[in-house]
Structures are given as structure tokens and as C-alpha cells.
């Protein structure tokens, strides 16, 4: 697991941008795995403003809230269009359909898409409890795309994006940890002191389902880009 420690979000986004640019220019980025949330926003801004061409690239997103239409302002479909897709057209964009009432059916469809489009580079953030995607503590390292229940800490963390906590969906369709680990290369970003415990548990503790991100220790090509605050509890 390679670590790049930066001073802030912007420096981290620039480091990630250079890795993505290099992979794209070398022809190694045909399928791009994407994440949402506040962490990758600066990276996506740099991609929007760049001259990089994604028109021959497929994107696959990690997850989507269940129960939200793609046009809902807090859906991840809406987020991705606003933050990246409207400015940078891809050949095809895949996101789970949160409006499908049958979570099992939607999960099976989405897992098939992932299997048919092996991900070359997967972007990840990390939750304060160590979740990646919406794979909360306790998630199997072999898990595939499925409907998941969001824990209270995740609901509270995402409440700032909604008018009230009660409006935050309680379930989501999420790529599983096993699905994530199939990506050829993984690039994880984390910033802030509130991510320090999760980063320590991910990097230095024995892999455990108590910290879903610790499964990344089992992947051969992971780069984490973290600021000094997020790295503050690392000892190695």
C-alpha cells in the first residue's frame, strides 16, 4: 500500500489527477470506478477544468441511495452529472438505479455490469468508521453488490446534504468489498483529523471486518492520498 501525504485537499487532488492522467494517456484507463461525497469534489473540479478526454472511457459508480430518483438533487446520479459528467462526457456512465423498488434485482443487474466491465482504476473515500462505498463494519470481504442498511453514523454524516436527518435514505445499493477488490488499481483519498482512526485501522491493524477498508491490505496496487491530519495516527 503506497502512501502519499499532502498538506491539504487541493494538493491531494493534484496528486490524484496526475495518476489518473498518466493512466489515461498510457491507455490503461478504459473503465473508471468513481466515488461520490465531498472528498473527491476537488479532484473532479480539476478533471472538469482539464483537457483530458474520457469519451472512450466507461464510468462505474460505487453506490446510490435507494429510494431516490436519478433526478433527485441528493442522488449520486445528480451529483455526478453536476460535478463531472456534464462537463466531461464518457462513452457510458453506470450508476445503480435507486428508484428500482426491487433492491435484489437492481443489485444483480449492477454486479453483472461490473463483471462485464472490469474496473481499471477505482476512486475511493473512507468513512470515519472505515466504510468504503456503503460497506459498513461487519461487511464480508467477499461481498458483492447488494442492498445495504446504513448505520447511524453514516446517516448522521450525510445529513448535512439534506434538509433534515429524517430525509436521509436508510438503505443504499452498494458495490461490495469483493467487487471493489477486483479493480486493477485503487486510489483512496482521505482528509481531516476525523479520518485519522479509520486510516490507522486501515493501514496498520490486522485486516478485519470491523474496518471494511482494511481489506485493501489484500490488494496488490493501492495508493492512499491523505493529508497530515488524516495521517496523524500512523506509526510506520
mmCIF file of C-alpha atoms in Angstrom:
data_model
loop_
_atom_site.group_PDB
_atom_site.id
_atom_site.type_symbol
_atom_site.label_atom_id
_atom_site.label_comp_id
_atom_site.label_asym_id
_atom_site.label_seq_id
_atom_site.Cartn_x
_atom_site.Cartn_y
_atom_site.Cartn_z
ATOM 1 C CA UNK A 1 0.000 0.000 0.000
ATOM 2 C CA UNK A 2 1.631 3.221 -1.170
ATOM 3 C CA UNK A 3 1.068 6.374 0.908
ATOM 4 C CA UNK A 4 1.234 9.942 -0.387
ATOM 5 C CA UNK A 5 0.968 12.507 2.401
ATOM 6 C CA UNK A 6 -0.066 16.007 1.329
ATOM 7 C CA UNK A 7 -0.774 19.299 3.048
ATOM 8 C CA UNK A 8 -4.411 19.667 2.007
ATOM 9 C CA UNK A 9 -7.282 18.577 -0.243
ATOM 10 C CA UNK A 10 -6.047 20.594 -3.231
ATOM 11 C CA UNK A 11 -2.558 19.110 -3.135
ATOM 12 C CA UNK A 12 -4.115 15.674 -2.768
ATOM 13 C CA UNK A 13 -6.427 16.248 -5.716
ATOM 14 C CA UNK A 14 -3.474 17.358 -7.833
ATOM 15 C CA UNK A 15 -1.543 14.199 -6.927
ATOM 16 C CA UNK A 16 -4.545 12.062 -7.813
ATOM 17 C CA UNK A 17 -5.069 13.964 -11.043
ATOM 18 C CA UNK A 18 -1.526 13.188 -12.184
ATOM 19 C CA UNK A 19 -2.029 9.470 -11.531
ATOM 20 C CA UNK A 20 -5.307 9.479 -13.468
ATOM 21 C CA UNK A 21 -3.798 11.482 -16.316
ATOM 22 C CA UNK A 22 -0.893 9.077 -16.583
ATOM 23 C CA UNK A 23 -3.158 6.015 -16.622
ATOM 24 C CA UNK A 24 -5.401 7.597 -19.258
ATOM 25 C CA UNK A 25 -2.519 8.663 -21.509
ATOM 26 C CA UNK A 26 -0.941 5.213 -21.295
ATOM 27 C CA UNK A 27 -4.202 3.599 -22.390
ATOM 28 C CA UNK A 28 -4.710 1.873 -19.031
ATOM 29 C CA UNK A 29 -7.965 3.605 -18.112
ATOM 30 C CA UNK A 30 -10.815 2.120 -20.107
ATOM 31 C CA UNK A 31 -13.148 1.654 -17.130
ATOM 32 C CA UNK A 32 -13.052 4.269 -14.369
ATOM 33 C CA UNK A 33 -14.589 3.486 -10.973
ATOM 34 C CA UNK A 34 -15.947 6.618 -9.302
ATOM 35 C CA UNK A 35 -16.997 7.697 -5.817
ATOM 36 C CA UNK A 36 -19.205 10.490 -4.520
ATOM 37 C CA UNK A 37 -19.271 12.612 -1.381
ATOM 38 C CA UNK A 38 -17.277 15.710 -0.519
ATOM 39 C CA UNK A 39 -13.817 14.063 -0.607
ATOM 40 C CA UNK A 40 -13.432 13.728 -4.414
ATOM 41 C CA UNK A 41 -15.076 17.066 -5.304
ATOM 42 C CA UNK A 42 -11.772 18.929 -5.716
ATOM 43 C CA UNK A 43 -10.412 16.108 -7.874
ATOM 44 C CA UNK A 44 -13.495 16.236 -10.081
ATOM 45 C CA UNK A 45 -13.126 20.010 -10.394
ATOM 46 C CA UNK A 46 -9.585 19.507 -11.719
ATOM 47 C CA UNK A 47 -10.824 16.873 -14.161
ATOM 48 C CA UNK A 48 -13.604 19.192 -15.360
ATOM 49 C CA UNK A 49 -11.165 22.019 -15.994
ATOM 50 C CA UNK A 50 -8.597 19.821 -17.748
ATOM 51 C CA UNK A 51 -8.245 18.827 -21.384
ATOM 52 C CA UNK A 52 -8.444 15.117 -20.551
ATOM 53 C CA UNK A 53 -10.752 13.188 -22.876
ATOM 54 C CA UNK A 54 -12.973 10.486 -21.356
ATOM 55 C CA UNK A 55 -15.138 9.961 -24.443
ATOM 56 C CA UNK A 56 -13.765 6.436 -24.926
ATOM 57 C CA UNK A 57 -13.978 5.585 -21.218
ATOM 58 C CA UNK A 58 -16.747 3.866 -19.248
ATOM 59 C CA UNK A 59 -17.525 5.007 -15.698
ATOM 60 C CA UNK A 60 -18.981 2.838 -12.943
ATOM 61 C CA UNK A 61 -20.033 4.385 -9.649
ATOM 62 C CA UNK A 62 -19.702 2.720 -6.269
ATOM 63 C CA UNK A 63 -23.207 3.236 -4.956
ATOM 64 C CA UNK A 64 -26.520 5.055 -4.885
ATOM 65 C CA UNK A 65 -29.137 5.815 -2.259
ATOM 66 C CA UNK A 66 -32.180 3.560 -2.510
ATOM 67 C CA UNK A 67 -35.474 5.376 -2.923
ATOM 68 C CA UNK A 68 -34.184 8.450 -4.769
ATOM 69 C CA UNK A 69 -34.957 9.139 -8.414
ATOM 70 C CA UNK A 70 -31.887 9.853 -10.576
ATOM 71 C CA UNK A 71 -33.125 13.457 -10.904
ATOM 72 C CA UNK A 72 -33.300 13.997 -7.121
ATOM 73 C CA UNK A 73 -30.807 16.694 -6.092
ATOM 74 C CA UNK A 74 -29.273 14.438 -3.433
ATOM 75 C CA UNK A 75 -28.980 11.366 -5.632
ATOM 76 C CA UNK A 76 -25.485 10.355 -6.636
ATOM 77 C CA UNK A 77 -26.619 10.332 -10.258
ATOM 78 C CA UNK A 78 -27.400 14.056 -9.956
ATOM 79 C CA UNK A 79 -24.109 14.667 -8.102
ATOM 80 C CA UNK A 80 -22.011 13.010 -10.800
ATOM 81 C CA UNK A 81 -23.707 14.892 -13.622
ATOM 82 C CA UNK A 82 -23.176 18.202 -11.852
ATOM 83 C CA UNK A 83 -19.612 17.540 -10.682
ATOM 84 C CA UNK A 84 -18.203 15.719 -13.712
ATOM 85 C CA UNK A 85 -20.362 14.180 -16.428
ATOM 86 C CA UNK A 86 -21.967 17.356 -17.809
ATOM 87 C CA UNK A 87 -18.501 18.805 -18.431
ATOM 88 C CA UNK A 88 -16.717 15.568 -19.331
ATOM 89 C CA UNK A 89 -18.808 13.178 -21.437
ATOM 90 C CA UNK A 90 -17.947 9.495 -21.075
ATOM 91 C CA UNK A 91 -18.746 6.713 -23.539
ATOM 92 C CA UNK A 92 -21.122 5.268 -20.934
ATOM 93 C CA UNK A 93 -21.954 6.073 -17.320
ATOM 94 C CA UNK A 94 -23.241 3.364 -14.986
ATOM 95 C CA UNK A 95 -24.850 4.069 -11.615
ATOM 96 C CA UNK A 96 -27.280 1.916 -9.627
ATOM 97 C CA UNK A 97 -30.923 2.854 -10.143
ATOM 98 C CA UNK A 98 -32.021 3.852 -6.659
ATOM 99 C CA UNK A 99 -35.607 4.226 -7.858
ATOM 100 C CA UNK A 100 -35.927 0.491 -8.527
ATOM 101 C CA UNK A 101 -38.056 -0.818 -5.632
ATOM 102 C CA UNK A 102 -36.523 -4.274 -6.009
ATOM 103 C CA UNK A 103 -33.103 -3.899 -4.423
ATOM 104 C CA UNK A 104 -32.146 -7.513 -5.052
ATOM 105 C CA UNK A 105 -32.921 -7.220 -8.762
ATOM 106 C CA UNK A 106 -31.058 -3.927 -9.097
ATOM 107 C CA UNK A 107 -28.042 -5.297 -7.238
ATOM 108 C CA UNK A 108 -27.839 -8.336 -9.522
ATOM 109 C CA UNK A 109 -28.066 -6.129 -12.617
ATOM 110 C CA UNK A 110 -25.339 -3.845 -11.345
ATOM 111 C CA UNK A 111 -22.997 -6.643 -10.324
ATOM 112 C CA UNK A 112 -23.344 -8.045 -13.852
ATOM 113 C CA UNK A 113 -22.316 -4.640 -15.256
ATOM 114 C CA UNK A 114 -19.198 -4.658 -13.058
ATOM 115 C CA UNK A 115 -18.330 -8.184 -14.167
ATOM 116 C CA UNK A 116 -18.751 -7.204 -17.829
ATOM 117 C CA UNK A 117 -16.652 -4.028 -17.409
ATOM 118 C CA UNK A 118 -13.619 -4.805 -15.221
ATOM 119 C CA UNK A 119 -12.540 -1.607 -13.466
ATOM 120 C CA UNK A 120 -9.052 -0.338 -14.251
ATOM 121 C CA UNK A 121 -8.853 2.396 -11.600
ATOM 122 C CA UNK A 122 -11.245 2.765 -8.656
ATOM 123 C CA UNK A 123 -11.554 6.027 -6.702
ATOM 124 C CA UNK A 124 -12.469 5.627 -3.034
ATOM 125 C CA UNK A 125 -13.124 7.741 0.009
ATOM 126 C CA UNK A 126 -13.347 6.329 3.524
ATOM 127 C CA UNK A 127 -15.895 6.837 6.294
ATOM 128 C CA UNK A 128 -14.966 7.675 9.862
ATOM 129 C CA UNK A 129 -15.925 4.094 10.772
ATOM 130 C CA UNK A 130 -13.763 2.685 7.981
ATOM 131 C CA UNK A 131 -16.501 2.049 5.446
ATOM 132 C CA UNK A 132 -15.742 2.083 1.716
ATOM 133 C CA UNK A 133 -18.671 2.508 -0.610
ATOM 134 C CA UNK A 134 -21.556 1.800 1.735
ATOM 135 C CA UNK A 135 -19.873 -1.328 3.102
ATOM 136 C CA UNK A 136 -20.319 -0.741 6.803
ATOM 137 C CA UNK A 137 -18.390 -2.537 9.585
ATOM 138 C CA UNK A 138 -19.273 -6.214 9.542
ATOM 139 C CA UNK A 139 -19.397 -6.413 5.748
ATOM 140 C CA UNK A 140 -17.768 -9.535 4.338
ATOM 141 C CA UNK A 141 -14.563 -9.034 2.376
ATOM 142 C CA UNK A 142 -16.151 -11.304 -0.271
ATOM 143 C CA UNK A 143 -19.358 -9.259 -0.540
ATOM 144 C CA UNK A 144 -20.703 -8.240 -3.943
ATOM 145 C CA UNK A 145 -23.196 -5.554 -4.979
ATOM 146 C CA UNK A 146 -26.235 -5.621 -2.710
ATOM 147 C CA UNK A 147 -28.783 -3.525 -0.841
ATOM 148 C CA UNK A 148 -27.310 -2.402 2.476
ATOM 149 C CA UNK A 149 -28.606 -0.734 5.618
ATOM 150 C CA UNK A 150 -26.787 2.463 6.550
ATOM 151 C CA UNK A 151 -25.580 2.724 10.123
ATOM 152 C CA UNK A 152 -26.486 5.696 12.280
ATOM 153 C CA UNK A 153 -23.007 7.261 11.987
ATOM 154 C CA UNK A 154 -23.228 7.273 8.187
ATOM 155 C CA UNK A 155 -26.745 8.699 8.228
ATOM 156 C CA UNK A 156 -25.606 11.478 10.571
ATOM 157 C CA UNK A 157 -22.535 12.202 8.430
ATOM 158 C CA UNK A 158 -24.686 12.555 5.313
ATOM 159 C CA UNK A 159 -27.443 14.569 6.989
ATOM 160 C CA UNK A 160 -25.646 17.819 6.097
ATOM 161 C CA UNK A 161 -26.600 17.241 2.460
ATOM 162 C CA UNK A 162 -30.327 17.047 3.275
ATOM 163 C CA UNK A 163 -32.769 19.468 4.867
ATOM 164 C CA UNK A 164 -33.053 17.162 7.872
ATOM 165 C CA UNK A 165 -31.616 13.889 9.112
ATOM 166 C CA UNK A 166 -35.026 12.272 8.636
ATOM 167 C CA UNK A 167 -34.729 12.775 4.867
ATOM 168 C CA UNK A 168 -31.505 10.766 4.563
ATOM 169 C CA UNK A 169 -32.264 7.367 2.968
ATOM 170 C CA UNK A 170 -31.712 4.454 5.311
ATOM 171 C CA UNK A 171 -30.570 1.977 2.642
ATOM 172 C CA UNK A 172 -28.434 2.037 -0.489
ATOM 173 C CA UNK A 173 -27.283 -0.130 -3.371
ATOM 174 C CA UNK A 174 -23.527 -0.549 -2.949
ATOM 175 C CA UNK A 175 -20.717 -2.293 -4.764
ATOM 176 C CA UNK A 176 -19.403 -4.941 -2.360
ATOM 177 C CA UNK A 177 -15.903 -5.151 -0.941
ATOM 178 C CA UNK A 178 -15.218 -8.200 -3.091
ATOM 179 C CA UNK A 179 -16.357 -6.230 -6.146
ATOM 180 C CA UNK A 180 -14.105 -3.284 -5.233
ATOM 181 C CA UNK A 181 -11.071 -5.514 -4.759
ATOM 182 C CA UNK A 182 -11.339 -6.720 -8.374
ATOM 183 C CA UNK A 183 -10.261 -3.281 -9.658
ATOM 184 C CA UNK A 184 -6.765 -3.324 -11.149
ATOM 185 C CA UNK A 185 -5.693 -0.176 -9.273
ATOM 186 C CA UNK A 186 -7.272 1.602 -6.282
ATOM 187 C CA UNK A 187 -6.797 5.248 -5.307
ATOM 188 C CA UNK A 188 -8.180 6.245 -1.890
ATOM 189 C CA UNK A 189 -8.383 9.832 -0.603
ATOM 190 C CA UNK A 190 -8.873 10.979 2.996
ATOM 191 C CA UNK A 191 -8.571 14.364 4.652
ATOM 192 C CA UNK A 192 -9.006 15.647 8.192
ATOM 193 C CA UNK A 193 -8.379 14.540 11.761
ATOM 194 C CA UNK A 194 -11.761 12.806 11.896
ATOM 195 C CA UNK A 195 -10.417 10.241 9.399
ATOM 196 C CA UNK A 196 -7.225 9.515 11.370
ATOM 197 C CA UNK A 197 -8.582 6.486 13.268
ATOM 198 C CA UNK A 198 -10.009 4.965 10.094
ATOM 199 C CA UNK A 199 -6.712 5.439 8.244
ATOM 200 C CA UNK A 200 -4.738 3.904 11.112
ATOM 201 C CA UNK A 201 -7.095 0.907 11.288
ATOM 202 C CA UNK A 202 -6.982 0.500 7.507
ATOM 203 C CA UNK A 203 -3.196 0.651 7.188
ATOM 204 C CA UNK A 204 -1.672 -0.734 10.373
ATOM 205 C CA UNK A 205 -4.129 -3.072 12.082
ATOM 206 C CA UNK A 206 -4.732 -6.686 11.080
ATOM 207 C CA UNK A 207 -7.433 -6.783 8.359
ATOM 208 C CA UNK A 208 -10.838 -7.163 9.988
ATOM 209 C CA UNK A 209 -14.454 -6.640 9.025
ATOM 210 C CA UNK A 210 -14.539 -4.149 11.923
ATOM 211 C CA UNK A 211 -12.785 -1.808 9.464
ATOM 212 C CA UNK A 212 -14.011 -2.623 5.948
ATOM 213 C CA UNK A 213 -11.231 -0.564 4.322
ATOM 214 C CA UNK A 214 -8.598 -2.824 5.898
ATOM 215 C CA UNK A 215 -9.494 -5.328 3.149
ATOM 216 C CA UNK A 216 -7.399 -3.100 0.880
ATOM 217 C CA UNK A 217 -4.292 -4.571 2.529
ATOM 218 C CA UNK A 218 -5.081 -7.659 0.449
ATOM 219 C CA UNK A 219 -4.963 -5.735 -2.855
ATOM 220 C CA UNK A 220 -1.696 -5.541 -4.826
ATOM 221 C CA UNK A 221 -1.992 -1.953 -6.098
ATOM 222 C CA UNK A 222 -3.449 0.581 -3.652
ATOM 223 C CA UNK A 223 -2.346 4.202 -3.294
ATOM 224 C CA UNK A 224 -3.727 6.315 -0.462
ATOM 225 C CA UNK A 225 -3.536 10.100 -0.653
ATOM 226 C CA UNK A 226 -4.019 11.635 2.779
ATOM 227 C CA UNK A 227 -3.313 14.934 4.465
ATOM 228 C CA UNK A 228 -1.170 15.263 7.589
ATOM 229 C CA UNK A 229 -4.221 15.291 9.865
ATOM 230 C CA UNK A 230 -5.596 12.040 8.447
ATOM 231 C CA UNK A 231 -2.101 10.524 8.702
ATOM 232 C CA UNK A 232 -1.522 11.748 12.259
ATOM 233 C CA UNK A 233 -2.008 8.370 13.989
ATOM 234 C CA UNK A 234 0.165 6.322 11.635
ATOM 235 C CA UNK A 235 3.313 4.973 13.274
ATOM 236 C CA UNK A 236 5.035 3.321 10.298
#
